[in-house]
Amino acid sequence: MAATTINSADLESFQSVLRYSDRVLALCGAGLSAASGLPTFRGAGGIWRSHAAVQLATPEAFRENPGLVWHFYNYRRHMALGAKPNAAHYALVELARRKKGFLTLTQNVDGLSPRAGHDARKIKYLHGSLFDLKCSAFFCDYKETNNYVDPLVPALEIPKEVPQPTPSGTAGSSEAATASLEKALGITSNDMDISKSEVPLRDVSADELPHCPKCGNGLLRPGIVWFGEQLPSDTLKEVDKFVAESPKIDIMLVIGTSAAVYPAAGYVAIARDKGARVAVINVDRNDIPGGQYGMCRGDWFFQGDASTIIPELFKGEIGEIGPIMEKQIGKAEADHQ
């Protein structure tokens, strides 16, 4: 990963503009969650087991082999639940709280932003969420949000790798043999990495998969936008409403994404048309909206990990990130008790 770089003059310039900005639009991609350690499976080279991840993210794949597709998405849900929001998530949450005219558009489906406490009125999920479900039956409109059950059904439980005791003849001492036995019996066991094709993965029948509680017939599917599907029209309408309700946008934040895919990419141009200055936060200086000609005079580029850059950029508005994280984590823990 590229070293984090914050030019002091750019930092001062950005903070002076942010201080007097009321309308802020943020567009976030995978780089926002990079420090949380999640696998992304993005692009043509993304392989899960022996399958190209993009080939599993289609309605056709679900119709052909719903068990395999659910294994893939159950794995991603499980990994996301094991990850934690990072400092960039919490900094965005706090800035959104302090700026009345603030909206985040996220392309991420990992559920880390809501778990960091992001105000649901100030974030729109362009690609849905791993933790939303909907019925796959054509005539059923059942939808469910923020379902964090893991696994959804017993058949999707990720197998455990239970350590085996060391035979006494090979143990270095009786103490070592005892420790090996205690480890095997107790107790600790790790998830098997089912993303590797050599790890056995049993076939799961349609009868064992989650079914719709409304119609009783359709299989539930992940509530995310698959390849070949349209982005949710109600979400796009809400974004359009935010853009239209004021003649001005002060700052556009582009965080951890090249913004190369439409309609997300179009929001950068829309913000500029409304007078916004654009701040790009990315580890790759070449990965900017519109390529090498995408930056305009007065824009900023901050190179590095979003979890380091974002709290520093927002410090003048939100203060130190440590106490903010402690407060939000404590609140989340209290809410789940």
Coordinates of C-alpha atoms in Angstrom, one line a residue:
M1 CA 0.0 0.0 0.0
A2 CA 1.2 3.5 -0.9
A3 CA 2.5 5.6 2.0
T4 CA 0.0 8.1 3.4
T5 CA 0.8 11.6 2.2
I6 CA -0.9 14.8 3.3
N7 CA 0.4 18.0 1.9
S8 CA 0.2 20.6 4.6
A9 CA -0.9 23.4 2.3
D10 CA -3.6 21.2 0.7
L11 CA -4.8 20.1 4.2
E12 CA -5.1 23.7 5.3
S13 CA -6.9 24.7 2.1
F14 CA -9.3 21.8 2.3
Q15 CA -10.1 22.4 6.0
S16 CA -10.8 26.1 5.4
V17 CA -13.3 25.2 2.7
L18 CA -14.9 22.4 4.7
R19 CA -15.4 24.7 7.7
Y20 CA -17.9 26.9 5.8
S21 CA -19.4 24.1 3.7
D22 CA -23.0 23.2 4.4
R23 CA -23.7 20.9 1.4
V24 CA -21.3 17.9 1.2
L25 CA -21.7 14.9 -1.1
A26 CA -19.5 11.8 -0.5
L27 CA -19.0 8.9 -2.9
C28 CA -17.3 5.9 -1.3
G29 CA -15.9 2.7 -2.7
A30 CA -13.9 -0.3 -1.5
G31 CA -11.0 1.8 -0.3
L32 CA -13.1 3.1 2.6
S33 CA -13.2 -0.4 4.1
A34 CA -9.7 -1.5 3.1
A35 CA -8.3 -1.1 6.6
S36 CA -11.0 -3.3 8.0
G37 CA -9.4 -6.2 6.2
L38 CA -12.2 -7.5 4.0
P39 CA -11.6 -9.5 0.8
T40 CA -13.2 -7.6 -2.1
F41 CA -13.4 -10.1 -5.0
R42 CA -13.6 -7.2 -7.4
G43 CA -12.8 -7.2 -11.1
A44 CA -12.2 -9.8 -13.7
G45 CA -9.4 -11.4 -11.6
G46 CA -11.5 -11.9 -8.5
I47 CA -11.7 -15.7 -7.9
W48 CA -13.7 -17.5 -5.2
R49 CA -12.8 -21.1 -5.2
S50 CA -12.5 -21.9 -8.9
H51 CA -15.2 -19.4 -9.9
A52 CA -14.9 -15.9 -11.1
A53 CA -16.7 -13.8 -8.5
V54 CA -18.5 -11.8 -11.2
Q55 CA -20.0 -15.0 -12.6
L56 CA -21.6 -15.8 -9.2
A57 CA -23.1 -12.3 -8.9
T58 CA -25.9 -12.7 -11.5
P59 CA -29.5 -13.7 -11.5
E60 CA -28.7 -16.5 -14.0
A61 CA -26.1 -18.0 -11.6
F62 CA -28.7 -17.9 -8.8
R63 CA -31.3 -19.7 -10.9
E64 CA -28.8 -22.3 -12.0
N65 CA -27.1 -23.1 -8.7
P66 CA -28.6 -21.1 -5.7
G67 CA -26.7 -23.3 -3.2
L68 CA -23.3 -22.3 -4.6
V69 CA -24.3 -18.6 -4.9
W70 CA -25.5 -18.6 -1.3
H71 CA -22.3 -20.3 -0.1
F72 CA -20.4 -17.4 -1.7
Y73 CA -22.6 -14.7 -0.2
N74 CA -22.8 -16.4 3.2
Y75 CA -19.0 -16.5 3.3
R76 CA -18.9 -12.7 2.5
R77 CA -21.6 -12.0 5.2
H78 CA -19.6 -14.0 7.7
M79 CA -16.3 -12.3 6.9
A80 CA -18.0 -8.8 7.1
L81 CA -19.5 -9.6 10.5
G82 CA -16.0 -10.6 11.7
A83 CA -14.6 -7.2 10.5
K84 CA -15.0 -3.9 12.3
P85 CA -15.6 -0.4 11.0
N86 CA -12.4 1.6 10.8
A87 CA -11.6 5.2 11.7
A88 CA -12.8 6.5 8.3
H89 CA -16.3 5.1 8.8
Y90 CA -16.6 6.7 12.2
A91 CA -15.2 10.1 10.9
L92 CA -17.8 10.1 8.2
V93 CA -20.5 9.3 10.7
E94 CA -19.5 12.3 12.8
L95 CA -19.2 14.7 9.9
A96 CA -22.6 13.6 8.7
R97 CA -24.0 14.4 12.2
R98 CA -22.5 17.9 12.2
K99 CA -23.4 18.9 8.6
K100 CA -27.1 19.3 7.9
G101 CA -26.7 19.1 4.2
F102 CA -24.6 15.9 4.0
L103 CA -25.2 12.8 2.0
T104 CA -23.0 9.7 1.5
L105 CA -23.4 7.5 -1.6
T106 CA -21.7 4.2 -1.0
Q107 CA -20.9 1.4 -3.5
N108 CA -19.9 -0.9 -0.6
V109 CA -22.2 -3.8 0.4
D110 CA -20.2 -4.8 3.6
G111 CA -22.6 -3.2 6.2
L112 CA -19.7 -1.5 8.0
S113 CA -21.2 2.0 7.7
P114 CA -24.5 1.3 9.5
R115 CA -22.6 -0.6 12.1
A116 CA -20.5 2.5 12.7
G117 CA -23.7 4.3 13.4
H118 CA -24.2 6.2 10.1
D119 CA -27.5 8.1 10.1
A120 CA -29.7 6.1 7.7
R121 CA -31.2 9.4 6.4
K122 CA -27.8 10.5 5.3
I123 CA -26.5 7.5 3.4
K124 CA -27.6 5.8 0.3
Y125 CA -26.5 2.3 -0.7
L126 CA -26.2 2.3 -4.5
H127 CA -25.5 -1.5 -4.7
G128 CA -27.5 -2.7 -1.7
S129 CA -26.2 -4.6 1.2
L130 CA -25.1 -8.2 2.0
F131 CA -27.4 -7.9 5.1
D132 CA -30.5 -7.1 3.1
L133 CA -32.7 -10.0 1.7
K134 CA -35.4 -10.1 -0.8
C135 CA -37.6 -12.7 -2.4
S136 CA -36.5 -14.1 -5.8
A137 CA -40.0 -14.9 -6.9
F138 CA -41.1 -12.6 -9.7
F139 CA -44.5 -11.6 -8.2
C140 CA -43.3 -11.3 -4.5
D141 CA -42.1 -8.0 -3.2
Y142 CA -40.8 -9.2 0.2
K143 CA -37.7 -7.3 1.4
E144 CA -35.8 -7.4 4.7
T145 CA -33.0 -5.1 5.9
N146 CA -30.2 -5.4 8.5
N147 CA -30.5 -9.1 8.9
Y148 CA -27.3 -10.1 10.7
V149 CA -28.1 -13.8 11.4
D150 CA -25.1 -15.9 10.8
P151 CA -25.6 -18.4 9.2
L152 CA -29.0 -17.7 7.8
V153 CA -29.7 -21.4 7.8
P154 CA -27.8 -24.4 9.3
A155 CA -26.9 -25.7 5.9
L156 CA -24.7 -22.6 5.2
E157 CA -22.7 -22.8 8.4
I158 CA -19.0 -22.5 7.6
P159 CA -17.2 -25.8 8.6
K160 CA -14.7 -25.6 11.5
E161 CA -11.1 -26.9 11.4
V162 CA -10.8 -28.7 14.7
P163 CA -7.1 -29.3 15.8
Q164 CA -6.1 -32.9 16.3
P165 CA -4.1 -34.1 19.3
T166 CA -0.4 -34.9 18.8
P167 CA 0.2 -38.7 19.2
S168 CA 2.1 -39.3 22.5
G169 CA 4.9 -41.0 20.6
T170 CA 5.7 -37.8 18.7
A171 CA 5.1 -35.3 21.4
G172 CA 8.2 -33.7 22.9
S173 CA 7.1 -34.4 26.4
S174 CA 4.1 -35.5 28.5
E175 CA 3.3 -31.8 29.0
A176 CA 3.3 -31.2 25.3
A177 CA 1.0 -34.1 24.7
T178 CA -1.4 -32.8 27.4
A179 CA -1.4 -29.3 25.9
S180 CA -2.1 -30.8 22.5
L181 CA -5.0 -32.8 23.8
E182 CA -6.5 -29.8 25.6
K183 CA -6.2 -27.8 22.5
A184 CA -8.0 -30.5 20.5
L185 CA -10.7 -30.9 23.0
G186 CA -11.3 -27.3 23.7
I187 CA -11.9 -25.9 22.4
T188 CA -10.6 -23.6 20.0
S189 CA -11.5 -24.2 16.4
N190 CA -11.0 -22.0 13.3
D191 CA -13.3 -21.5 10.3
M192 CA -12.1 -23.4 7.3
D193 CA -11.3 -21.1 4.4
I194 CA -14.0 -22.1 1.9
S195 CA -12.7 -19.6 -0.6
K196 CA -10.0 -22.1 -1.4
S197 CA -11.2 -24.7 -3.9
E198 CA -9.3 -27.5 -2.2
V199 CA -11.5 -27.2 0.9
P200 CA -14.5 -29.5 0.7
L201 CA -17.9 -27.7 0.3
R202 CA -21.0 -29.7 0.4
D203 CA -23.9 -29.3 -2.0
V204 CA -26.8 -27.5 -0.5
S205 CA -30.3 -28.2 -1.9
A206 CA -32.9 -25.5 -2.5
D207 CA -35.0 -27.0 0.3
E208 CA -32.2 -26.2 2.8
L209 CA -31.9 -22.6 1.7
P210 CA -33.7 -19.6 3.2
H211 CA -37.3 -19.3 1.9
C212 CA -39.5 -16.2 1.7
P213 CA -41.7 -15.9 4.8
K214 CA -44.3 -13.9 2.8
C215 CA -45.1 -16.1 -0.2
G216 CA -43.6 -19.3 1.1
N217 CA -42.3 -20.5 -2.2
G218 CA -39.6 -18.1 -3.4
L219 CA -36.0 -18.5 -2.3
L220 CA -34.6 -15.5 -0.5
R221 CA -31.6 -13.9 -2.2
P222 CA -29.0 -11.3 -1.2
G223 CA -30.5 -7.8 -1.5
I224 CA -27.6 -6.5 -3.6
V225 CA -27.5 -5.3 -7.2
W226 CA -26.2 -8.1 -9.4
F227 CA -24.6 -7.7 -12.8
G228 CA -27.3 -7.1 -15.4
E229 CA -29.7 -5.5 -12.8
Q230 CA -30.7 -1.9 -12.5
L231 CA -29.7 0.2 -9.5
P232 CA -32.6 0.7 -7.1
S233 CA -34.8 3.4 -8.6
D234 CA -36.0 4.7 -5.2
T235 CA -32.4 5.2 -4.1
L236 CA -31.5 7.1 -7.2
K237 CA -34.6 9.3 -6.8
E238 CA -33.6 10.2 -3.3
V239 CA -30.1 11.1 -4.5
D240 CA -31.6 13.3 -7.3
K241 CA -33.8 15.0 -4.7
F242 CA -30.8 15.9 -2.5
V243 CA -29.0 17.3 -5.6
A244 CA -32.0 19.2 -6.8
E245 CA -33.1 20.8 -3.5
S246 CA -30.2 23.3 -3.4
P247 CA -28.5 25.3 -6.2
K248 CA -25.1 24.6 -4.7
I249 CA -22.9 21.7 -3.5
D250 CA -19.8 22.9 -1.6
I251 CA -17.5 19.8 -1.5
M252 CA -17.6 16.4 -3.2
L253 CA -15.6 13.7 -1.5
V254 CA -14.5 10.7 -3.6
I255 CA -13.2 8.1 -1.2
G256 CA -11.5 4.9 -2.2
T257 CA -13.0 4.6 -5.6
S258 CA -12.1 5.6 -9.2
A259 CA -15.7 6.5 -9.8
A260 CA -15.4 5.0 -13.2
V261 CA -18.8 3.2 -13.4
Y262 CA -22.0 5.1 -14.1
P263 CA -24.2 6.4 -12.7
A264 CA -21.9 6.8 -9.7
A265 CA -19.3 8.5 -11.9
G266 CA -21.8 11.0 -13.0
Y267 CA -22.3 12.5 -9.6
V268 CA -18.8 14.0 -9.6
A269 CA -19.7 16.0 -12.7
I270 CA -23.1 16.9 -11.3
A271 CA -21.4 18.2 -8.1
R272 CA -18.9 20.2 -10.2
D273 CA -21.8 21.8 -12.1
K274 CA -23.2 22.9 -8.8
G275 CA -19.9 24.6 -7.8
A276 CA -18.3 21.8 -5.8
R277 CA -14.6 21.4 -5.3
V278 CA -13.6 17.8 -5.4
A279 CA -11.4 16.0 -2.8
V280 CA -10.1 12.6 -3.8
I281 CA -8.8 10.2 -1.2
N282 CA -7.1 7.1 -2.7
V283 CA -4.0 5.0 -2.4
D284 CA -3.3 5.2 -6.2
R285 CA -2.7 8.6 -7.6
N286 CA -3.7 7.3 -11.1
D287 CA -7.0 6.1 -9.8
I288 CA -9.0 9.3 -9.9
P289 CA -12.4 10.3 -11.5
G290 CA -11.9 10.8 -15.2
G291 CA -8.4 9.4 -15.3
Q292 CA -5.4 11.7 -15.5
Y293 CA -7.5 14.6 -16.8
G294 CA -10.1 14.2 -14.1
M295 CA -8.7 16.7 -11.6
C296 CA -9.5 20.4 -12.0
R297 CA -7.9 23.5 -10.6
G298 CA -8.9 23.9 -7.0
D299 CA -9.4 20.2 -6.4
W300 CA -7.4 18.2 -3.9
F301 CA -5.8 14.7 -4.0
F302 CA -4.8 13.0 -0.8
Q303 CA -2.9 9.9 -1.3
G304 CA -3.0 7.1 1.3
D305 CA -5.3 4.8 3.4
A306 CA -8.7 6.4 4.0
S307 CA -8.7 5.3 7.6
T308 CA -5.7 7.5 8.2
I309 CA -6.5 10.4 5.8
I310 CA -10.1 11.0 6.5
P311 CA -9.9 11.5 10.3
E312 CA -7.0 14.0 9.7
L313 CA -9.0 15.9 7.0
F314 CA -12.0 16.2 9.2
K315 CA -10.2 16.9 12.5
G316 CA -11.0 20.6 12.4
E317 CA -14.7 19.9 12.3
I318 CA -15.0 16.7 14.4
G319 CA -12.0 16.7 16.7
E320 CA -9.9 13.7 17.5
I321 CA -11.2 10.4 16.2
G322 CA -10.3 8.3 19.2
P323 CA -13.0 9.6 21.6
I324 CA -15.6 9.5 18.8
M325 CA -14.8 5.8 18.1
E326 CA -15.0 5.0 21.8
K327 CA -18.4 6.7 22.1
Q328 CA -19.9 5.0 19.1
I329 CA -18.5 1.6 19.9
G330 CA -19.9 1.9 23.5
K331 CA -23.3 3.0 22.1
A332 CA -23.4 0.0 19.7
E333 CA -22.5 -2.4 22.5
A334 CA -25.2 -0.9 24.7
D335 CA -27.8 -1.2 21.9
H336 CA -27.1 -4.9 21.5
Q337 CA -27.4 -5.8 25.2

